[in-house]
Short mmCIF file of C-alpha atoms in Angstrom, two decimals:
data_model
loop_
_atom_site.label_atom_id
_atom_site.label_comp_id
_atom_site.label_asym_id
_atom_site.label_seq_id
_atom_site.Cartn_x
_atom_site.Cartn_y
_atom_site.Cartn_z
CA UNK A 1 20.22 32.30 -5.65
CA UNK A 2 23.72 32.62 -7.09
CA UNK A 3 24.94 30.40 -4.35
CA UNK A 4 22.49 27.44 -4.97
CA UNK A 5 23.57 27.66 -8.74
CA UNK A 6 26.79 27.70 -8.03
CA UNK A 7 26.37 24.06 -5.52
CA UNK A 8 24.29 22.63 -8.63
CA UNK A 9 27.38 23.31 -10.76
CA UNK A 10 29.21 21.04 -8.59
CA UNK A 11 30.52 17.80 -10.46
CA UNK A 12 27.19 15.30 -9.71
CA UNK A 13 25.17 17.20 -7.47
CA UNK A 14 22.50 18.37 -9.87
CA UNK A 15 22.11 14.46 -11.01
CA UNK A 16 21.87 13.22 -7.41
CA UNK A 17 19.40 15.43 -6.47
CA UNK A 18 16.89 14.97 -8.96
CA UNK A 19 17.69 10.89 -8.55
CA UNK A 20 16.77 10.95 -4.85
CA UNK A 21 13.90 13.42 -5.16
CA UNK A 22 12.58 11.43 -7.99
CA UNK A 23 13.19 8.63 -5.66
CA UNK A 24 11.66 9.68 -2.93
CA UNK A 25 8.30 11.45 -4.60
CA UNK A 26 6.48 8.36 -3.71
CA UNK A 27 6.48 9.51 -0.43
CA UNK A 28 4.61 12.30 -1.43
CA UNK A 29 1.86 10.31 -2.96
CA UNK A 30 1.92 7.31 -0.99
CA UNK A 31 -0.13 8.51 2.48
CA UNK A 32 -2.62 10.78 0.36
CA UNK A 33 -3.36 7.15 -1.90
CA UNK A 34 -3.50 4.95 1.20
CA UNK A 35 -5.90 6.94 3.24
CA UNK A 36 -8.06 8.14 -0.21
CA UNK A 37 -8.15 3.88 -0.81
CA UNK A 38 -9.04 2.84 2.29
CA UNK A 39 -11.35 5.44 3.74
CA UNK A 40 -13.20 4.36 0.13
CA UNK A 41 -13.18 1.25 1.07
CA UNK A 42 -13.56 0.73 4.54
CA UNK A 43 -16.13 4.08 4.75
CA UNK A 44 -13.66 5.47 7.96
CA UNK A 45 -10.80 7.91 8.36
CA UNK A 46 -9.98 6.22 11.55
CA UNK A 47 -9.07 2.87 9.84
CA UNK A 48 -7.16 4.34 7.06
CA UNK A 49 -5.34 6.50 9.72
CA UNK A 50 -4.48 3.51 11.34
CA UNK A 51 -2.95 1.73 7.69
CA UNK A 52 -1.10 5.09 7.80
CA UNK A 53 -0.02 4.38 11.50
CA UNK A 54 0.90 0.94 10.71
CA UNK A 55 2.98 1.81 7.35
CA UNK A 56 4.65 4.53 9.40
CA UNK A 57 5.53 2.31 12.12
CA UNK A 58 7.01 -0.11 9.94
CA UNK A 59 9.00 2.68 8.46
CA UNK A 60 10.35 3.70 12.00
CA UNK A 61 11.48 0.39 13.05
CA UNK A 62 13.60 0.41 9.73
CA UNK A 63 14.81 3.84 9.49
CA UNK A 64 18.10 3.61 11.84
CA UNK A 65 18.56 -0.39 11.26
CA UNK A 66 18.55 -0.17 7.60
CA UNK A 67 20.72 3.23 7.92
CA UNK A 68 23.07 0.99 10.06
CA UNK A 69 23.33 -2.01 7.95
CA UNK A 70 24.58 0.77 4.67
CA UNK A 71 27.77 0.70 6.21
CA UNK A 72 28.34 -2.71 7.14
CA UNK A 73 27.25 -4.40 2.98
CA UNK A 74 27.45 -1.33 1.34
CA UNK A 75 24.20 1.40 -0.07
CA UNK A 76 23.55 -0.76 -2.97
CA UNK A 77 22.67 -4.13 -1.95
CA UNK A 78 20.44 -2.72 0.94
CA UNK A 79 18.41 -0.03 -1.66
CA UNK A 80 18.37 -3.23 -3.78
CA UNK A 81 16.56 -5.29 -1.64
CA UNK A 82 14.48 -2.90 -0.12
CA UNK A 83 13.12 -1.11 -3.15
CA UNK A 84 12.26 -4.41 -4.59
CA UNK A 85 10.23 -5.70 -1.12
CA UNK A 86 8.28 -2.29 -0.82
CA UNK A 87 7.31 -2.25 -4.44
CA UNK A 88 5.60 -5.38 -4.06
CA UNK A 89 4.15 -4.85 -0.69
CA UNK A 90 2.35 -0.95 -2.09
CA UNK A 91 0.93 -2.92 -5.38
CA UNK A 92 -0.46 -5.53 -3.09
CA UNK A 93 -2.02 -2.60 -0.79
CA UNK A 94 -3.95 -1.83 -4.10
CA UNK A 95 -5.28 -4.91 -5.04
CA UNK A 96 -6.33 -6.58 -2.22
CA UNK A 97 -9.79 -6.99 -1.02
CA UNK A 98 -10.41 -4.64 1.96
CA UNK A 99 -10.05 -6.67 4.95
CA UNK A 100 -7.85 -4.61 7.74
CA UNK A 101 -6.18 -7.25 9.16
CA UNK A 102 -4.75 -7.64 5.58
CA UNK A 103 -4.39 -4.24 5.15
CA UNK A 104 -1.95 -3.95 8.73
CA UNK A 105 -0.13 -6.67 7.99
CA UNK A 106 1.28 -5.41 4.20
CA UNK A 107 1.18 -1.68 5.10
CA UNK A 108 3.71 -2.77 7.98
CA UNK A 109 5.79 -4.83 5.57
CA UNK A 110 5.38 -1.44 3.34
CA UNK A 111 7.26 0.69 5.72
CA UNK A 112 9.47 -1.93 7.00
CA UNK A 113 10.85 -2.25 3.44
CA UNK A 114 11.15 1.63 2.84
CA UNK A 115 14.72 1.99 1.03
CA UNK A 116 16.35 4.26 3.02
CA UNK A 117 17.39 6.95 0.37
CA UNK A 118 17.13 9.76 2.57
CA UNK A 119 19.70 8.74 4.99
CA UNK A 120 22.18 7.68 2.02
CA UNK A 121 21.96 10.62 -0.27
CA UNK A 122 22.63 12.97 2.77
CA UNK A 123 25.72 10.84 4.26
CA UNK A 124 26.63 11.69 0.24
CA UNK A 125 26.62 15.13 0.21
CA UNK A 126 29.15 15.85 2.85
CA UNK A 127 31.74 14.40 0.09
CA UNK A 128 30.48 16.26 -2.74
CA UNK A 129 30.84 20.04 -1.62
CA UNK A 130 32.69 22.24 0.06
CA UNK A 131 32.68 22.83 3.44
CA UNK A 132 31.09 26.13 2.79
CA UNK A 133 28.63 24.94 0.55
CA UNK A 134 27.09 22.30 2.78
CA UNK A 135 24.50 23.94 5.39
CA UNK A 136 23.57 26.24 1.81
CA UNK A 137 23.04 22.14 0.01
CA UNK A 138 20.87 21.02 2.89
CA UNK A 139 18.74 24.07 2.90
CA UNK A 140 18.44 23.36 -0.84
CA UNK A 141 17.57 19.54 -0.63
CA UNK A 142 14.97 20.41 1.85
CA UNK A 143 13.38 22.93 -0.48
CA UNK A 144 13.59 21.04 -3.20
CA UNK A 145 11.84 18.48 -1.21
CA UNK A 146 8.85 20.42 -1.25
CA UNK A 147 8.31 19.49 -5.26
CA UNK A 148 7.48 16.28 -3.96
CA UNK A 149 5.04 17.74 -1.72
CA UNK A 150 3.45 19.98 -4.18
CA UNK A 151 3.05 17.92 -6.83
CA UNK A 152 2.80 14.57 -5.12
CA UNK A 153 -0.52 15.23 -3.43
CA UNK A 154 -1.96 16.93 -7.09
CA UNK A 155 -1.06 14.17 -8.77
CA UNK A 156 -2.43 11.50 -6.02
CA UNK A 157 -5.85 13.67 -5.71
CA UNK A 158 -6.21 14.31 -9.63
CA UNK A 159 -5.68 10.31 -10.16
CA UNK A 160 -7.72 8.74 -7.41
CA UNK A 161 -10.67 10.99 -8.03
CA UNK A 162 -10.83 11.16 -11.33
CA UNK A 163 -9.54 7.64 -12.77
CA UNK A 164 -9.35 5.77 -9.18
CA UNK A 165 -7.61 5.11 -5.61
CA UNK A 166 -6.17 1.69 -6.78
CA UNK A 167 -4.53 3.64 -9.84
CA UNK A 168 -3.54 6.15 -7.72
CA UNK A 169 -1.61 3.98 -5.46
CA UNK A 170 0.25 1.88 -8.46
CA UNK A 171 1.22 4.77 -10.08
CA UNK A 172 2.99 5.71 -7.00
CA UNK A 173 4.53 2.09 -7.11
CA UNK A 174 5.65 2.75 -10.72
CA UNK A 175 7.71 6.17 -9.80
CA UNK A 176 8.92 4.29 -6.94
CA UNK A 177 11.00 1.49 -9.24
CA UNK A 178 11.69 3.84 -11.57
CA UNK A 179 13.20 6.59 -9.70
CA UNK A 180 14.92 4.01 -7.32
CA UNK A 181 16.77 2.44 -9.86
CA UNK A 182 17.37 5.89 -11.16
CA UNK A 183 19.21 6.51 -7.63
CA UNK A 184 20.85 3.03 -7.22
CA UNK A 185 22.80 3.54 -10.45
CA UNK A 186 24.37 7.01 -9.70
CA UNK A 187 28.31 7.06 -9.76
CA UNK A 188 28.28 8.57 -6.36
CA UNK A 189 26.96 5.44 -4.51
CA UNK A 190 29.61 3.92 -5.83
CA UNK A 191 32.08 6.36 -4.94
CA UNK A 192 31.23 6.86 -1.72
CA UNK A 193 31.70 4.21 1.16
CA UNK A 194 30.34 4.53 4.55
CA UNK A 195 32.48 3.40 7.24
CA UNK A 196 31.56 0.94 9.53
CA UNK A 197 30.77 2.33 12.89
CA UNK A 198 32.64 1.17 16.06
CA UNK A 199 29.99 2.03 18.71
CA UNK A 200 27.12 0.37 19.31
CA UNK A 201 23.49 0.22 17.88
CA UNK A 202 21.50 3.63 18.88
CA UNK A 203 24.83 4.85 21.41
CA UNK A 204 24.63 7.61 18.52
CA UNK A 205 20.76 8.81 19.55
CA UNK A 206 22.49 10.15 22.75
CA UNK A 207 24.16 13.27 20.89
CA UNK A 208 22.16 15.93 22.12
CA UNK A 209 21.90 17.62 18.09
CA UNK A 210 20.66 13.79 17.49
CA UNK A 211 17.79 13.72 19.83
CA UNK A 212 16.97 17.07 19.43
CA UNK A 213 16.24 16.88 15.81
CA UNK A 214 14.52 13.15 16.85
CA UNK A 215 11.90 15.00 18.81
CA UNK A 216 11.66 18.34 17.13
CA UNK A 217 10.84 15.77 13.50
CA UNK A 218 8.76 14.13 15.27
CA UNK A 219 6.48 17.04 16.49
CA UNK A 220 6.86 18.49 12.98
CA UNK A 221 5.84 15.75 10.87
CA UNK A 222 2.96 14.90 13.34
CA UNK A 223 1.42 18.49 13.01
CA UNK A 224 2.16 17.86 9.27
CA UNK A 225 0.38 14.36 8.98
CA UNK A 226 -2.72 15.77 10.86
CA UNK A 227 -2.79 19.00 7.92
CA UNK A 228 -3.07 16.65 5.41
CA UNK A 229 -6.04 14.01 7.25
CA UNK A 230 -7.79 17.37 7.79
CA UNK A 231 -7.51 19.02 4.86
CA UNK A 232 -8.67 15.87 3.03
CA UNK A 233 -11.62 15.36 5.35
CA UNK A 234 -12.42 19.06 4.56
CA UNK A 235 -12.81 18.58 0.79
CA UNK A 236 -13.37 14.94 0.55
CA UNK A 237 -13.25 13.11 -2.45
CA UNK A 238 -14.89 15.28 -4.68
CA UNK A 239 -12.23 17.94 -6.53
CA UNK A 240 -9.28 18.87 -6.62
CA UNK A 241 -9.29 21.34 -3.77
CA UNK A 242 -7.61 19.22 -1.32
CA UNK A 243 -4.44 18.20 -3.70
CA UNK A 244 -4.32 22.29 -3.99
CA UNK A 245 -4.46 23.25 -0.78
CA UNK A 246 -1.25 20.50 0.26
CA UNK A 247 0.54 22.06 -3.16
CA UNK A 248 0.53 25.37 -1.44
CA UNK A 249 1.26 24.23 1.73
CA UNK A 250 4.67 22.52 0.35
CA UNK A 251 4.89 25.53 -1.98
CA UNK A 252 4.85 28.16 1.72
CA UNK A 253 7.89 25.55 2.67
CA UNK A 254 9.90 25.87 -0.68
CA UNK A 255 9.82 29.80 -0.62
CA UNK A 256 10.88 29.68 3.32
CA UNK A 257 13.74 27.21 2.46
CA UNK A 258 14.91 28.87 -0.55
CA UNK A 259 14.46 32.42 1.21
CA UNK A 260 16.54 31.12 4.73
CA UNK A 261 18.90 29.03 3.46
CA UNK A 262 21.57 31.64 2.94
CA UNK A 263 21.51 32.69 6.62
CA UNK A 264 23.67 31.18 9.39
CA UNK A 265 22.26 29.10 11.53
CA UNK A 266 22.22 29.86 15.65
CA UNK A 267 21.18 28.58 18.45
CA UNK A 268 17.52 30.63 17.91
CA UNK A 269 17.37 29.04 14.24
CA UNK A 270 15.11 26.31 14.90
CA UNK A 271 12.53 27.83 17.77
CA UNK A 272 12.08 30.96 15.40
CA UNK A 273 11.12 28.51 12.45
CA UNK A 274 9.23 26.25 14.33
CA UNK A 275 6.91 29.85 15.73
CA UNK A 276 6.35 30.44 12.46
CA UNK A 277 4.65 26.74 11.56
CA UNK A 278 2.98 27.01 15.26
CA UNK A 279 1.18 30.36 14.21
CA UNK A 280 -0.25 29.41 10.83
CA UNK A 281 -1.15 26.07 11.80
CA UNK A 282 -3.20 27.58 14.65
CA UNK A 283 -4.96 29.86 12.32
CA UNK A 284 -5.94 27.19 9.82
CA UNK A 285 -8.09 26.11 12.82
CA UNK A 286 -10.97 28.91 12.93
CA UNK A 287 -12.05 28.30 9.32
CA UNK A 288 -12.16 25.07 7.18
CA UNK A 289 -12.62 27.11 4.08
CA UNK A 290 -10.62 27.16 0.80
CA UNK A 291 -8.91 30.20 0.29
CA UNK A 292 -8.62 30.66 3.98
CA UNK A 293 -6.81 27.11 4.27
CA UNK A 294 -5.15 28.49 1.46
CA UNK A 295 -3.71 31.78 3.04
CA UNK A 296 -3.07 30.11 6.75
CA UNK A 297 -0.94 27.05 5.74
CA UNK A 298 1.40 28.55 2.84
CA UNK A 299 2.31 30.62 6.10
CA UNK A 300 2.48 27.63 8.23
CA UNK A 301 4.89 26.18 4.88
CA UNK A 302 7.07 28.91 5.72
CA UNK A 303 9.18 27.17 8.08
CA UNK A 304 8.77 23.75 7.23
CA UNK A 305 11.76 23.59 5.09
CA UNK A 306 14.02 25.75 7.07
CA UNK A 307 13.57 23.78 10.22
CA UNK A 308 14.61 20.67 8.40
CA UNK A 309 17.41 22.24 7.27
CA UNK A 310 18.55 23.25 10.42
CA UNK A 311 18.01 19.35 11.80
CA UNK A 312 20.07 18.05 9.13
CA UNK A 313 22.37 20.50 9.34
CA UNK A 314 23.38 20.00 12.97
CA UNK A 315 22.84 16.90 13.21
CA UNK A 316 25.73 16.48 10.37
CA UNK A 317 28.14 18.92 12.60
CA UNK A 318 27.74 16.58 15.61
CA UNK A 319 28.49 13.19 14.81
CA UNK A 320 31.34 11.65 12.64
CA UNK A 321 31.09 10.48 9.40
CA UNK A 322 30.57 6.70 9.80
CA UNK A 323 27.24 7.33 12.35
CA UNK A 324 25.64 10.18 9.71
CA UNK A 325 23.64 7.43 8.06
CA UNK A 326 22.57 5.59 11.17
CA UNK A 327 21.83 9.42 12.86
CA UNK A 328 19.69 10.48 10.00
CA UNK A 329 17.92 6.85 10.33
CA UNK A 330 16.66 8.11 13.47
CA UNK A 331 15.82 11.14 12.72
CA UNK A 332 13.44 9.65 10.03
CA UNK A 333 12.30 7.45 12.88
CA UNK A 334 11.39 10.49 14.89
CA UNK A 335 9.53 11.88 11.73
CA UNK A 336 7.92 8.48 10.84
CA UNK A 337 6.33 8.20 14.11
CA UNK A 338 5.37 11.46 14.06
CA UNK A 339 3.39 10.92 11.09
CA UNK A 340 1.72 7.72 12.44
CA UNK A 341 0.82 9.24 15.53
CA UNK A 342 -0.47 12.47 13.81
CA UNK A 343 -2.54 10.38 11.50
CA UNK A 344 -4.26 8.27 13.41
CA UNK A 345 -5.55 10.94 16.28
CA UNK A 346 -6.31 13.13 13.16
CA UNK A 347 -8.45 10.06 12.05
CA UNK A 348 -9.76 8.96 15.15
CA UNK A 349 -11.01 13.32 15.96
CA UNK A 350 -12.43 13.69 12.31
CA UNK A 351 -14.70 10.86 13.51
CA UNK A 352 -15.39 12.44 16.44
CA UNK A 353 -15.14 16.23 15.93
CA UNK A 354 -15.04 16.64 12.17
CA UNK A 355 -11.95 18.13 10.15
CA UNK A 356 -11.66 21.26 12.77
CA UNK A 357 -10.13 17.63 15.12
CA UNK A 358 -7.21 16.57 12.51
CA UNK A 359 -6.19 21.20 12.94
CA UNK A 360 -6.41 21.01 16.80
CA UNK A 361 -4.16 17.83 17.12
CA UNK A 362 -2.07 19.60 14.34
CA UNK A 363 -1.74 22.79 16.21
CA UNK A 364 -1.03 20.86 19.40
CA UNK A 365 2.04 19.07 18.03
CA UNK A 366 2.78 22.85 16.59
CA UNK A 367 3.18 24.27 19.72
CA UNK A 368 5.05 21.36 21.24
CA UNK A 369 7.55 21.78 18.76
CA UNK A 370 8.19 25.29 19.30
CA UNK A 371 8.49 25.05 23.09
CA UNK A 372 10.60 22.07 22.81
CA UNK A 373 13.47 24.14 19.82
CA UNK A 374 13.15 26.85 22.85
CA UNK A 375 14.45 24.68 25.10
CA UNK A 376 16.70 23.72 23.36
CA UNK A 377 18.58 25.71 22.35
CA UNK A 378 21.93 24.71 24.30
CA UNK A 379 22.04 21.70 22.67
CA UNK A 380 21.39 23.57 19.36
CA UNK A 381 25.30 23.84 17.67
CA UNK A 382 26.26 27.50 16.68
CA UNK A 383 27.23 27.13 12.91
CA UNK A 384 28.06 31.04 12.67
CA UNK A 385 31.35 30.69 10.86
CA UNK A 386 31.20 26.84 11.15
CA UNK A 387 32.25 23.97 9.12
CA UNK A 388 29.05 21.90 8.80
CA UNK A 389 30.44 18.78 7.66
CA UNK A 390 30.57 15.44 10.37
CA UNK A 391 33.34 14.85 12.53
CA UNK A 392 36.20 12.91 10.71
CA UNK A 393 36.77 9.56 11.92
CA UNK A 394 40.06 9.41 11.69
CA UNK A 395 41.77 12.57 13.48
CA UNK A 396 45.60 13.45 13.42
CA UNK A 397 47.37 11.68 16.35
CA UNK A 398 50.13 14.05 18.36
CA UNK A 399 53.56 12.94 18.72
CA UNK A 400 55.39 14.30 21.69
CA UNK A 401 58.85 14.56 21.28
CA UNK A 402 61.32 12.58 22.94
#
């Protein structure tokens, strides 16, 4: 623990942490209020799977675009813009009358306008630490991560059950302005400037790191997005067990990412991590009980966190500085449309099968996961004893003497 206190001594990295994670805790809240509202509304899990799908989508198509576009005018104006679009677009989600067409259509615009925080506080961080301290400041940001996911889905449950889903959604509208601004008016944003990059739009994707952490976020996030549909289909709207059971799924993922991120990272990092979410996912599947749910995701937790730190990690090792943002826009992407893809077969087999349906397509993308970090592994960067900052963009040029 000494060495994540040490990192939060750092001049600015305890404030930019809590500004993007306060930033980001929407996200937390945001796909637990949307299918809660619309599944009340509409009376289906398959419809509000497929707002989910649509937001997601949305979200996807902006993720490496809006990444890109950070370097060209700068993180400001672009957070700017988009926080103040996506606001709007997640109050209007609440207050509509529930007609889906309507519902697509601004759910799309919702994820379209997604400020891309994510990709902009982690082209930050390479600036702010040591070279030594980096892969240690990733594990950390994707453990702290997890108090979004712990507390966003108890706050979501506890509001849209108790007081209602359209309060439930505008509270999540209110963090979101607040905690953006928050993020938009650290120094660091205006301290650090992303170069433009010289190649061309999505040339980056090819880096093998790249589209290895692409697929293997995809696969995670869609095994994640089908946990949550299921577990809420379990429990319904009723209590508060559903919001609990989420809580200790992200709390399994903060006690794996604070317990790994210390160790070096190989080219067996991300397959053993990914085993680890395979087997208790697969579990969770022969009993939709409480305390069993309970038990069987806080192990599945376990290596949520450490195999995003491993993604962002090598992913930051393998391209130079001024394609980090655009890189981690498509890693997002693969992530994003994991999550819409999760969501809506999760919705579409709760119809069909009950909630046992959401923990089969879950344990399904699982498994995929795992065999796809085995295979890997080549293209998985050794950082033994390895700098894990990007690649410079400038780089010494050799004179040869005359």
């Amino acid at each position: 623990m000494s060495a994540y206190s040490d990192i939060l001594k750092s001049p600015g990295v305890a404030r930019i942490v809590a500004a993007q994670l306060t930033a980001r805790f929407p996200s937390g809240m945001l796909s637990l209020a949307f299918l809660l509202h619309v599944e009340q509304q509409t009376g289906s899990y398959g419809l509000a799977g497929l707002v989910l799908a649509a937001t997601s989508i949305g979200q996807a198509i902006a993720g490496p675009f809006t990444s890109r576009l950070m370097g060209i005018h700068g993180m400001r104006p672009v957070l700017w813009i988009t926080l103040a679009v996506c606001s709007v677009a997640v109050v209007v989600i609440g207050l509509i009358p529930p007609l889906m067409p309507v519902y697509l259509i601004v759910g799309f615009i919702a994820g379209l306008s997604s400020p891309p925080v994510q990709p902009a506080v982690r082209t930050i961080y390479p600036k702010m630490v040591n070279s030594k301290q980096l892969t240690p400041l990733f594990s950390l940001d994707a453990s702290a991560q997890e108090i979004i996911w712990v507390l966003g889905p108890v706050v979501t449950t506890f509001v849209s059950t108790q007081v209602g889903t359209v309060w439930g959604i505008l509270l999540a509208a209110v963090i979101m302005i607040g905690g953006g601004l928050w993020f938009i008016s650290s120094p660091e944003l205006g301290l650090v400037r992303i170069p433009r990059s010289k190649r061309r739009f999505g040339v980056v994707l090819a880096r093998p790191a790249v589209l290895l952490g692409t697929i293997i976020g995809f696969l995670l996030v869609g095994a994640s997005a089908a946990i949550e549909a299921g577990v809420v289909a379990v429990f319904g709207h009723g209590g508060a067990e559903a919001g609990l059971v989420l809580a200790v799924f992200a709390v399994g993922s903060l006690v794996g990412g604070l317990s790994f991120g210390h160790l070096p990272i190989g080219p067996w990092a991300m397959a053993r991590r990914m085993f680890i979410i395979f087997a208790g996912t697969a579990l969770a599947a022969f009993v939709m009980e409480f305390w069993w749910l309970a038990a069987t995701l806080f192990i599945a937790g376990v290596g949520i966190a450490p195999v995003f730190a491993v993604i962002f990690a090598t992913v930051s090792s393998s391209v130079k500085f001024s394609d980090t943002a655009e890189a981690y826009g498509w890693v997002g992407t693969g992530q994003l449309i994991g999550a819409a893809i999760g969501s809506a077969l999760a919705g579409f087999l709760i119809d069909g099968s009950g909630a046992v349906g959401a923990f089969w397509v879950a344990a399904g993308f699982a498994l995929a996961g795992f065999l796809v970090a085995l295979g890997g592994r080549p293209w998985t960067p050794d950082l033994r004893g390895r700098d894990a900052g990007p690649i410079p963009d400038t780089e010494p040029v050799s004179i040869q003497p005359g």
